[in-house]
mmCIF file of C-alpha atoms in Angstrom:
data_model
loop_
_atom_site.group_PDB
_atom_site.id
_atom_site.type_symbol
_atom_site.label_atom_id
_atom_site.label_comp_id
_atom_site.label_asym_id
_atom_site.label_seq_id
_atom_site.Cartn_x
_atom_site.Cartn_y
_atom_site.Cartn_z
ATOM 1 C CA UNK S 24 77.580 52.529 -32.976
ATOM 2 C CA UNK S 25 76.916 48.814 -32.601
ATOM 3 C CA UNK S 26 79.345 45.901 -33.308
ATOM 4 C CA UNK S 27 78.287 42.608 -34.738
ATOM 5 C CA UNK S 28 79.343 39.664 -32.650
ATOM 6 C CA UNK S 29 79.000 35.947 -33.563
ATOM 7 C CA UNK S 30 76.798 34.066 -31.193
ATOM 8 C CA UNK S 31 77.203 30.507 -30.099
ATOM 9 C CA UNK S 32 75.692 29.380 -33.345
ATOM 10 C CA UNK S 33 77.993 31.571 -35.348
ATOM 11 C CA UNK S 34 75.285 33.949 -36.375
ATOM 12 C CA UNK S 35 76.385 37.724 -35.999
ATOM 13 C CA UNK S 36 74.173 39.894 -33.836
ATOM 14 C CA UNK S 37 74.316 43.575 -32.959
ATOM 15 C CA UNK S 38 75.884 44.575 -29.489
ATOM 16 C CA UNK S 39 76.049 48.246 -28.368
ATOM 17 C CA UNK S 40 79.441 48.710 -26.358
ATOM 18 C CA UNK S 41 79.291 50.933 -23.260
ATOM 19 C CA UNK S 42 80.882 54.273 -23.495
ATOM 20 C CA UNK S 43 82.648 54.553 -20.107
ATOM 21 C CA UNK S 44 84.525 52.191 -17.799
ATOM 22 C CA UNK S 45 83.328 51.274 -14.294
ATOM 23 C CA UNK S 46 84.082 54.153 -11.828
ATOM 24 C CA UNK S 47 86.316 52.874 -9.118
ATOM 25 C CA UNK S 48 86.992 55.081 -6.061
ATOM 26 C CA UNK S 49 88.623 53.270 -3.093
ATOM 27 C CA UNK S 50 92.315 52.877 -2.409
ATOM 28 C CA UNK S 51 94.672 51.638 0.244
ATOM 29 C CA UNK S 52 95.787 48.227 1.625
ATOM 30 C CA UNK S 53 93.438 45.446 2.368
ATOM 31 C CA UNK S 54 92.724 44.757 6.033
ATOM 32 C CA UNK S 55 90.218 41.888 6.125
ATOM 33 C CA UNK S 56 91.526 39.418 3.467
ATOM 34 C CA UNK S 57 94.732 38.468 1.886
ATOM 35 C CA UNK S 58 94.235 38.446 -1.937
ATOM 36 C CA UNK S 59 96.475 37.190 -4.679
ATOM 37 C CA UNK S 60 95.937 37.348 -8.405
ATOM 38 C CA UNK S 61 97.481 34.472 -10.371
ATOM 39 C CA UNK S 62 99.035 36.406 -13.317
ATOM 40 C CA UNK S 63 99.465 35.563 -16.874
ATOM 41 C CA UNK S 64 102.646 35.964 -18.981
ATOM 42 C CA UNK S 65 102.888 38.030 -22.076
ATOM 43 C CA UNK S 66 104.420 36.300 -25.008
ATOM 44 C CA UNK S 67 106.953 37.955 -27.460
ATOM 45 C CA UNK S 68 104.970 37.991 -30.762
ATOM 46 C CA UNK S 69 108.055 38.610 -32.927
ATOM 47 C CA UNK S 70 110.019 35.588 -31.720
ATOM 48 C CA UNK S 71 110.568 32.855 -34.313
ATOM 49 C CA UNK S 72 109.139 29.909 -32.287
ATOM 50 C CA UNK S 73 106.762 26.997 -32.682
ATOM 51 C CA UNK S 74 104.295 25.441 -30.337
ATOM 52 C CA UNK S 75 107.045 23.059 -29.010
ATOM 53 C CA UNK S 76 109.714 25.695 -28.630
ATOM 54 C CA UNK S 77 110.650 27.057 -25.182
ATOM 55 C CA UNK S 78 108.531 30.081 -24.371
ATOM 56 C CA UNK S 79 109.549 33.535 -25.691
ATOM 57 C CA UNK S 80 108.328 36.019 -23.035
ATOM 58 C CA UNK S 81 108.092 39.796 -23.491
ATOM 59 C CA UNK S 82 109.566 40.607 -20.113
ATOM 60 C CA UNK S 83 108.792 44.338 -20.083
ATOM 61 C CA UNK S 84 105.131 43.725 -20.772
ATOM 62 C CA UNK S 85 105.023 40.783 -18.335
ATOM 63 C CA UNK S 86 106.395 42.826 -15.511
ATOM 64 C CA UNK S 87 104.291 45.882 -16.343
ATOM 65 C CA UNK S 88 101.204 43.832 -15.841
ATOM 66 C CA UNK S 89 102.471 42.781 -12.387
ATOM 67 C CA UNK S 90 103.038 46.412 -11.475
ATOM 68 C CA UNK S 91 99.356 46.935 -12.540
ATOM 69 C CA UNK S 92 98.255 44.323 -10.110
ATOM 70 C CA UNK S 93 100.352 45.610 -7.294
ATOM 71 C CA UNK S 94 99.205 49.224 -7.742
ATOM 72 C CA UNK S 95 95.771 48.099 -6.871
ATOM 73 C CA UNK S 96 96.875 46.326 -3.693
ATOM 74 C CA UNK S 97 96.750 42.753 -4.920
ATOM 75 C CA UNK S 98 99.493 40.160 -4.307
ATOM 76 C CA UNK S 99 100.836 38.382 -7.248
ATOM 77 C CA UNK S 100 100.793 34.574 -7.356
ATOM 78 C CA UNK S 101 103.623 33.936 -9.866
ATOM 79 C CA UNK S 102 104.503 31.000 -12.105
ATOM 80 C CA UNK S 103 101.156 29.219 -11.498
ATOM 81 C CA UNK S 104 98.911 27.546 -14.108
ATOM 82 C CA UNK S 105 97.613 31.080 -15.081
ATOM 83 C CA UNK S 106 101.283 31.662 -16.320
ATOM 84 C CA UNK S 107 100.811 28.641 -18.446
ATOM 85 C CA UNK S 108 103.074 26.267 -16.336
ATOM 86 C CA UNK S 109 103.064 23.087 -18.128
ATOM 87 C CA UNK S 110 101.135 24.568 -21.036
ATOM 88 C CA UNK S 111 103.771 26.500 -22.878
ATOM 89 C CA UNK S 112 106.010 27.625 -20.029
ATOM 90 C CA UNK S 113 108.664 25.211 -18.977
ATOM 91 C CA UNK S 114 110.761 25.177 -15.765
ATOM 92 C CA UNK S 115 113.603 27.244 -17.249
ATOM 93 C CA UNK S 116 111.179 29.987 -18.315
ATOM 94 C CA UNK S 117 109.307 29.770 -14.976
ATOM 95 C CA UNK S 118 112.586 30.089 -12.996
ATOM 96 C CA UNK S 119 113.409 33.294 -14.976
ATOM 97 C CA UNK S 120 109.915 34.600 -14.443
ATOM 98 C CA UNK S 121 110.234 33.911 -10.650
ATOM 99 C CA UNK S 122 113.569 35.729 -10.388
ATOM 100 C CA UNK S 123 112.459 38.738 -12.476
ATOM 101 C CA UNK S 124 109.073 39.110 -10.815
ATOM 102 C CA UNK S 125 110.471 38.645 -7.189
ATOM 103 C CA UNK S 126 113.018 41.409 -7.945
ATOM 104 C CA UNK S 127 110.320 43.665 -9.234
ATOM 105 C CA UNK S 128 108.169 42.965 -6.222
ATOM 106 C CA UNK S 129 110.999 44.047 -3.915
ATOM 107 C CA UNK S 130 111.571 47.213 -5.948
ATOM 108 C CA UNK S 131 107.947 48.313 -5.664
ATOM 109 C CA UNK S 132 106.999 46.722 -2.346
ATOM 110 C CA UNK S 133 104.628 44.266 -3.758
ATOM 111 C CA UNK S 134 103.593 40.929 -2.278
ATOM 112 C CA UNK S 135 104.527 37.928 -4.256
ATOM 113 C CA UNK S 136 104.303 34.116 -3.854
ATOM 114 C CA UNK S 137 105.668 31.730 -6.467
ATOM 115 C CA UNK S 138 104.849 28.220 -7.692
ATOM 116 C CA UNK S 139 107.113 25.278 -6.769
ATOM 117 C CA UNK S 140 106.560 22.118 -8.797
ATOM 118 C CA UNK S 141 108.318 19.358 -10.504
ATOM 119 C CA UNK S 142 107.908 20.209 -14.126
ATOM 120 C CA UNK S 143 111.523 19.470 -14.910
ATOM 121 C CA UNK S 144 110.187 15.810 -14.828
ATOM 122 C CA UNK S 145 107.743 13.947 -16.901
ATOM 123 C CA UNK S 146 107.937 11.046 -14.416
ATOM 124 C CA UNK S 147 110.449 9.611 -11.968
ATOM 125 C CA UNK S 148 111.132 7.943 -8.656
ATOM 126 C CA UNK S 149 110.027 9.462 -5.354
ATOM 127 C CA UNK S 150 113.582 10.556 -4.848
ATOM 128 C CA UNK S 151 113.751 12.361 -8.197
ATOM 129 C CA UNK S 152 110.461 13.999 -7.456
ATOM 130 C CA UNK S 153 111.675 15.290 -4.059
ATOM 131 C CA UNK S 154 114.862 16.533 -5.758
ATOM 132 C CA UNK S 155 112.887 18.459 -8.388
ATOM 133 C CA UNK S 156 110.781 20.087 -5.772
ATOM 134 C CA UNK S 157 113.798 20.915 -3.760
ATOM 135 C CA UNK S 158 115.472 22.647 -6.759
ATOM 136 C CA UNK S 159 112.427 24.843 -7.347
ATOM 137 C CA UNK S 160 111.929 25.561 -3.697
ATOM 138 C CA UNK S 161 115.497 26.840 -3.461
ATOM 139 C CA UNK S 162 114.961 29.037 -6.560
ATOM 140 C CA UNK S 163 111.832 30.648 -4.919
ATOM 141 C CA UNK S 164 113.369 31.063 -1.530
ATOM 142 C CA UNK S 165 116.575 32.568 -2.923
ATOM 143 C CA UNK S 166 114.460 35.015 -4.776
ATOM 144 C CA UNK S 167 112.901 36.151 -1.519
ATOM 145 C CA UNK S 168 109.344 35.054 -2.376
ATOM 146 C CA UNK S 169 106.866 32.988 -0.535
ATOM 147 C CA UNK S 170 106.614 29.402 -1.865
ATOM 148 C CA UNK S 171 103.432 27.721 -3.177
ATOM 149 C CA UNK S 172 103.866 23.920 -3.297
ATOM 150 C CA UNK S 173 101.976 22.951 -6.415
ATOM 151 C CA UNK S 174 100.509 19.722 -7.375
ATOM 152 C CA UNK S 175 102.969 17.539 -9.266
ATOM 153 C CA UNK S 176 102.037 15.556 -12.299
ATOM 154 C CA UNK S 177 105.036 13.342 -11.694
ATOM 155 C CA UNK S 178 103.923 12.551 -8.230
ATOM 156 C CA UNK S 179 100.439 11.814 -9.445
ATOM 157 C CA UNK S 180 101.895 9.324 -11.829
ATOM 158 C CA UNK S 181 104.321 7.741 -9.448
ATOM 159 C CA UNK S 182 102.737 7.685 -6.037
ATOM 160 C CA UNK S 183 101.349 4.142 -5.034
ATOM 161 C CA UNK S 184 99.054 5.621 -2.379
ATOM 162 C CA UNK S 185 98.549 8.299 0.290
ATOM 163 C CA UNK S 186 101.701 7.366 2.161
ATOM 164 C CA UNK S 187 103.891 8.604 -0.710
ATOM 165 C CA UNK S 188 102.216 12.092 -0.672
ATOM 166 C CA UNK S 189 102.761 12.216 3.157
ATOM 167 C CA UNK S 190 106.442 11.365 2.744
ATOM 168 C CA UNK S 191 107.200 13.812 -0.074
ATOM 169 C CA UNK S 192 105.222 16.707 1.393
ATOM 170 C CA UNK S 193 106.531 16.067 4.872
ATOM 171 C CA UNK S 194 110.105 16.135 3.536
ATOM 172 C CA UNK S 195 109.533 19.445 1.764
ATOM 173 C CA UNK S 196 107.715 21.138 4.642
ATOM 174 C CA UNK S 197 110.544 20.239 7.008
ATOM 175 C CA UNK S 198 112.951 21.903 4.609
ATOM 176 C CA UNK S 199 110.936 25.016 3.986
ATOM 177 C CA UNK S 200 112.533 28.062 5.660
ATOM 178 C CA UNK S 201 109.083 30.057 5.767
ATOM 179 C CA UNK S 202 105.512 28.840 5.923
ATOM 180 C CA UNK S 203 104.222 27.814 2.498
ATOM 181 C CA UNK S 204 100.836 27.650 0.651
ATOM 182 C CA UNK S 205 99.800 24.088 -0.294
ATOM 183 C CA UNK S 206 97.956 24.057 -3.709
ATOM 184 C CA UNK S 207 95.374 21.376 -4.469
ATOM 185 C CA UNK S 208 94.549 21.763 -8.200
ATOM 186 C CA UNK S 209 91.653 19.556 -9.396
ATOM 187 C CA UNK S 210 91.608 17.515 -12.578
ATOM 188 C CA UNK S 211 89.259 20.084 -14.315
ATOM 189 C CA UNK S 212 92.312 22.372 -14.399
ATOM 190 C CA UNK S 213 94.779 19.593 -15.210
ATOM 191 C CA UNK S 214 93.642 16.050 -16.085
ATOM 192 C CA UNK S 215 97.018 14.583 -15.082
ATOM 193 C CA UNK S 216 96.249 15.443 -11.455
ATOM 194 C CA UNK S 217 93.295 13.071 -11.234
ATOM 195 C CA UNK S 218 93.471 11.125 -8.034
ATOM 196 C CA UNK S 219 95.745 13.513 -6.221
ATOM 197 C CA UNK S 220 96.605 12.786 -2.587
ATOM 198 C CA UNK S 221 96.347 9.087 -3.341
ATOM 199 C CA UNK S 222 92.675 8.598 -4.053
ATOM 200 C CA UNK S 223 89.958 9.502 -6.685
ATOM 201 C CA UNK S 224 87.593 9.597 -3.582
ATOM 202 C CA UNK S 225 87.644 13.356 -2.656
ATOM 203 C CA UNK S 226 86.788 12.510 0.978
ATOM 204 C CA UNK S 227 89.731 10.246 1.324
ATOM 205 C CA UNK S 228 92.005 12.657 -0.559
ATOM 206 C CA UNK S 229 90.890 15.494 1.780
ATOM 207 C CA UNK S 230 91.788 13.342 4.854
ATOM 208 C CA UNK S 231 95.309 12.879 3.466
ATOM 209 C CA UNK S 232 95.648 16.510 2.620
ATOM 210 C CA UNK S 233 94.597 17.452 6.126
ATOM 211 C CA UNK S 234 97.096 14.901 7.614
ATOM 212 C CA UNK S 235 99.909 16.581 5.759
ATOM 213 C CA UNK S 236 98.907 19.946 7.226
ATOM 214 C CA UNK S 237 98.288 18.607 10.765
ATOM 215 C CA UNK S 238 101.780 17.139 10.899
ATOM 216 C CA UNK S 239 103.401 20.527 10.143
ATOM 217 C CA UNK S 240 100.944 23.400 10.961
ATOM 218 C CA UNK S 241 103.774 25.828 11.631
ATOM 219 C CA UNK S 242 105.154 25.366 8.030
ATOM 220 C CA UNK S 243 101.741 25.960 6.297
ATOM 221 C CA UNK S 244 100.549 29.521 5.821
ATOM 222 C CA UNK S 245 97.560 28.379 4.048
ATOM 223 C CA UNK S 246 95.992 26.081 1.464
ATOM 224 C CA UNK S 247 94.821 27.019 -2.042
ATOM 225 C CA UNK S 248 91.893 24.870 -3.174
ATOM 226 C CA UNK S 249 90.797 24.681 -6.863
ATOM 227 C CA UNK S 250 88.108 22.099 -6.988
ATOM 228 C CA UNK S 251 85.124 24.291 -8.118
ATOM 229 C CA UNK S 252 83.143 22.826 -5.269
ATOM 230 C CA UNK S 253 82.089 25.559 -2.850
ATOM 231 C CA UNK S 254 80.636 23.244 -0.111
ATOM 232 C CA UNK S 255 83.699 20.950 -0.133
ATOM 233 C CA UNK S 256 85.998 24.043 0.318
ATOM 234 C CA UNK S 257 83.812 25.395 3.180
ATOM 235 C CA UNK S 258 83.915 21.957 4.977
ATOM 236 C CA UNK S 259 87.663 21.779 4.355
ATOM 237 C CA UNK S 260 88.381 25.358 5.720
ATOM 238 C CA UNK S 261 86.436 24.488 8.887
ATOM 239 C CA UNK S 262 88.707 21.509 9.523
ATOM 240 C CA UNK S 263 91.994 23.510 9.217
ATOM 241 C CA UNK S 264 94.199 23.908 12.247
ATOM 242 C CA UNK S 265 94.064 27.338 13.942
ATOM 243 C CA UNK S 266 96.133 29.891 11.983
ATOM 244 C CA UNK S 267 96.138 27.986 8.628
ATOM 245 C CA UNK S 268 94.301 30.071 6.059
ATOM 246 C CA UNK S 269 92.116 28.887 3.067
ATOM 247 C CA UNK S 270 92.824 30.768 -0.118
ATOM 248 C CA UNK S 271 89.990 30.123 -2.423
ATOM 249 C CA UNK S 272 90.893 28.963 -6.036
ATOM 250 C CA UNK S 273 87.178 28.498 -6.915
ATOM 251 C CA UNK S 274 86.533 30.710 -9.971
ATOM 252 C CA UNK S 275 82.868 29.768 -9.876
ATOM 253 C CA UNK S 276 81.963 30.655 -6.321
ATOM 254 C CA UNK S 277 84.535 33.198 -5.042
ATOM 255 C CA UNK S 278 82.150 36.000 -3.879
ATOM 256 C CA UNK S 279 80.405 33.836 -1.421
ATOM 257 C CA UNK S 280 83.530 32.074 -0.256
ATOM 258 C CA UNK S 281 85.430 35.267 0.299
ATOM 259 C CA UNK S 282 82.440 36.884 2.019
ATOM 260 C CA UNK S 283 82.259 33.816 4.347
ATOM 261 C CA UNK S 284 79.839 32.987 7.027
ATOM 262 C CA UNK S 285 79.484 32.921 10.795
ATOM 263 C CA UNK S 286 82.117 30.094 10.909
ATOM 264 C CA UNK S 287 84.852 31.804 8.794
ATOM 265 C CA UNK S 288 85.815 32.874 5.260
ATOM 266 C CA UNK S 289 88.329 32.215 2.587
ATOM 267 C CA UNK S 290 91.121 34.545 1.365
ATOM 268 C CA UNK S 291 91.862 34.494 -2.305
ATOM 269 C CA UNK S 292 94.349 33.318 -4.867
ATOM 270 C CA UNK S 293 92.438 33.323 -8.143
ATOM 271 C CA UNK S 294 93.181 33.324 -11.856
ATOM 272 C CA UNK S 295 89.931 35.391 -12.520
ATOM 273 C CA UNK S 296 91.468 38.195 -10.555
ATOM 274 C CA UNK S 297 93.889 38.716 -13.431
ATOM 275 C CA UNK S 298 91.281 40.423 -15.614
ATOM 276 C CA UNK S 299 89.180 41.509 -12.622
ATOM 277 C CA UNK S 300 92.133 43.145 -10.583
ATOM 278 C CA UNK S 301 90.839 46.742 -10.115
ATOM 279 C CA UNK S 302 87.301 45.763 -9.608
ATOM 280 C CA UNK S 303 88.163 42.949 -7.271
ATOM 281 C CA UNK S 304 90.349 45.252 -5.205
ATOM 282 C CA UNK S 305 87.525 47.795 -4.986
ATOM 283 C CA UNK S 306 85.193 44.930 -3.770
ATOM 284 C CA UNK S 307 87.565 43.798 -1.048
ATOM 285 C CA UNK S 308 88.095 47.316 0.251
ATOM 286 C CA UNK S 309 84.292 47.564 0.528
ATOM 287 C CA UNK S 310 84.287 44.206 2.479
ATOM 288 C CA UNK S 311 86.987 45.678 4.672
ATOM 289 C CA UNK S 312 84.408 48.247 5.923
ATOM 290 C CA UNK S 313 82.104 45.358 6.997
ATOM 291 C CA UNK S 314 79.780 46.050 3.976
ATOM 292 C CA UNK S 315 79.178 42.399 2.826
ATOM 293 C CA UNK S 316 76.268 43.459 0.666
ATOM 294 C CA UNK S 317 78.274 46.232 -1.107
ATOM 295 C CA UNK S 318 81.099 43.597 -1.771
ATOM 296 C CA UNK S 319 78.566 41.150 -3.203
ATOM 297 C CA UNK S 320 76.983 43.794 -5.292
ATOM 298 C CA UNK S 321 80.354 44.545 -6.894
ATOM 299 C CA UNK S 322 81.637 40.994 -7.298
ATOM 300 C CA UNK S 323 78.587 38.847 -7.839
ATOM 301 C CA UNK S 324 77.920 40.295 -11.415
ATOM 302 C CA UNK S 325 81.458 39.133 -12.402
ATOM 303 C CA UNK S 326 80.702 35.408 -11.915
ATOM 304 C CA UNK S 327 79.017 34.995 -15.386
ATOM 305 C CA UNK S 328 82.209 36.224 -17.025
ATOM 306 C CA UNK S 329 84.435 33.907 -14.797
ATOM 307 C CA UNK S 330 82.217 30.832 -15.440
ATOM 308 C CA UNK S 331 82.408 31.653 -19.176
ATOM 309 C CA UNK S 332 86.171 31.899 -19.193
ATOM 310 C CA UNK S 333 86.582 28.789 -17.148
ATOM 311 C CA UNK S 334 84.043 26.594 -18.948
ATOM 312 C CA UNK S 335 85.043 23.235 -20.096
ATOM 313 C CA UNK S 336 87.800 22.425 -20.962
ATOM 314 C CA UNK S 337 88.582 24.649 -18.008
ATOM 315 C CA UNK S 338 92.361 24.466 -18.475
ATOM 316 C CA UNK S 339 92.104 26.810 -21.510
ATOM 317 C CA UNK S 340 90.772 29.700 -19.423
ATOM 318 C CA UNK S 341 94.156 31.281 -19.894
ATOM 319 C CA UNK S 342 93.183 32.148 -23.494
ATOM 320 C CA UNK S 343 90.337 34.306 -22.271
ATOM 321 C CA UNK S 344 92.530 35.955 -19.655
ATOM 322 C CA UNK S 345 95.061 36.977 -22.131
ATOM 323 C CA UNK S 346 92.473 38.117 -24.655
ATOM 324 C CA UNK S 347 91.019 40.469 -22.039
ATOM 325 C CA UNK S 348 94.458 41.737 -21.144
ATOM 326 C CA UNK S 349 94.891 42.586 -24.806
ATOM 327 C CA UNK S 350 91.446 44.350 -25.084
ATOM 328 C CA UNK S 351 92.303 46.309 -21.845
ATOM 329 C CA UNK S 352 95.515 47.642 -23.358
ATOM 330 C CA UNK S 353 97.904 45.820 -20.994
ATOM 331 C CA UNK S 354 99.685 44.255 -24.065
ATOM 332 C CA UNK S 355 99.873 45.195 -27.638
ATOM 333 C CA UNK S 356 98.882 41.825 -29.181
ATOM 334 C CA UNK S 357 96.874 38.708 -28.676
ATOM 335 C CA UNK S 358 99.573 36.058 -28.898
ATOM 336 C CA UNK S 359 100.372 33.387 -26.248
ATOM 337 C CA UNK S 360 103.196 31.132 -25.510
ATOM 338 C CA UNK S 361 102.590 27.725 -26.989
ATOM 339 C CA UNK S 362 100.193 29.327 -29.495
ATOM 340 C CA UNK S 363 97.203 28.921 -27.098
ATOM 341 C CA UNK S 364 95.525 31.991 -28.539
ATOM 342 C CA UNK S 365 93.864 29.389 -30.815
ATOM 343 C CA UNK S 366 92.461 27.336 -27.867
ATOM 344 C CA UNK S 367 89.049 29.181 -27.698
ATOM 345 C CA UNK S 368 86.594 29.846 -30.529
ATOM 346 C CA UNK S 369 85.637 33.212 -31.929
ATOM 347 C CA UNK S 370 82.186 33.019 -30.427
ATOM 348 C CA UNK S 371 83.707 32.219 -26.981
ATOM 349 C CA UNK S 372 85.917 35.226 -27.297
ATOM 350 C CA UNK S 373 83.118 37.502 -28.593
ATOM 351 C CA UNK S 374 80.980 36.569 -25.526
ATOM 352 C CA UNK S 375 83.907 37.286 -23.208
ATOM 353 C CA UNK S 376 84.313 40.693 -24.741
ATOM 354 C CA UNK S 377 80.528 41.285 -24.321
ATOM 355 C CA UNK S 378 80.512 40.210 -20.681
ATOM 356 C CA UNK S 379 83.676 42.199 -19.770
ATOM 357 C CA UNK S 380 82.516 45.391 -21.562
ATOM 358 C CA UNK S 381 79.111 45.093 -19.756
ATOM 359 C CA UNK S 382 80.976 45.054 -16.400
ATOM 360 C CA UNK S 383 82.892 48.096 -17.372
ATOM 361 C CA UNK S 384 86.295 46.354 -17.127
ATOM 362 C CA UNK S 385 87.975 48.049 -19.976
ATOM 363 C CA UNK S 386 89.882 51.153 -19.032
ATOM 364 C CA UNK S 387 89.465 52.453 -22.588
ATOM 365 C CA UNK S 388 86.190 51.058 -24.127
ATOM 366 C CA UNK S 389 86.959 52.602 -27.487
ATOM 367 C CA UNK S 390 90.335 50.769 -27.654
ATOM 368 C CA UNK S 391 88.680 47.503 -26.663
ATOM 369 C CA UNK S 392 85.922 47.944 -29.348
ATOM 370 C CA UNK S 393 88.628 48.765 -32.028
ATOM 371 C CA UNK S 394 90.712 45.706 -31.178
ATOM 372 C CA UNK S 395 87.622 43.539 -31.100
ATOM 373 C CA UNK S 396 86.610 44.855 -34.533
ATOM 374 C CA UNK S 397 90.125 44.118 -35.794
ATOM 375 C CA UNK S 398 89.947 40.493 -34.618
ATOM 376 C CA UNK S 399 86.499 40.048 -36.235
ATOM 377 C CA UNK S 400 87.826 41.382 -39.535
ATOM 378 C CA UNK S 401 90.791 38.968 -39.271
ATOM 379 C CA UNK S 402 88.220 36.124 -38.917
ATOM 380 C CA UNK S 403 86.180 37.407 -41.867
ATOM 381 C CA UNK S 404 83.212 38.733 -39.908
ATOM 382 C CA UNK S 405 81.608 41.493 -41.850
ATOM 383 C CA UNK S 406 80.748 44.578 -39.931
#
């Protein structure tokens, strides 16, 4: 039976949901790529909160989703922007998330890396920014997780030029006990990060970024680049010191970047691998066998969904990610911390459902259809 979905112009049209999910067959650890999924948090829908309140998190459902990702062989990138850092989840909530998820990773043998930032501060001196980074780095290291040094809004607002970035990051890398991942998040994900690394000129910013790495290559496991510019990422990864990995954060071009070329390839740390987890894992295991064409055949069709979820304004992609988690049965509701379930329109969500269903992403297509119908009824769309 078809379901009536509102199109971009609001006019309902008929869509015939698929009856069965995509059949996935492979299992085992990855051998050719290191792959992280940045994971979302599940809100507590019964908490009496407002958009300005500290986040109320459903810890059981949040940790269950991480076990789902680990069960497919994916690493979890915790407390990143996908978890609504700076968009509903404050540092106190992020610190608890890091501690709980790191303990869960240890219990199940899952790989985890956690975001280290400065979101205790709105702004501050360079000394205050260093101290904020140090506080978060200590929490992550004490939890036994790998650190991801995230871009800092406070540093972007305070730094007078590239030398301030070199000083702050050099200070942190000297202190880190284990190699970290450096994260360059572009302004399309967070407008407050425009001009990061001391320049709005991306070539100049890249030179500063590489200077940080070159000064401490033994302390940098890899870089995570989220600029949505495939050629820039390829050029950057070719300039990295030997042994420093590139983790693609490009949710528009990830199949080609992970597949790579004769000069190298990218590993992955992606928000889109939250809803794509099982399918992405299947694709990487196919790539492990050397079957690049088979890998691309699985992953290329997912790009349309990813581009839809990450469309402008890109920072609201989290709404689509959580929506698909609800439709997939990973949580019992479509509620987000900070009330961000309202950040995307009904036609946007309807198209996300259609694309995900077409890919066979829903483990129980009947449940996904039922929940989609319930949402449409709530919005007054007559079936």
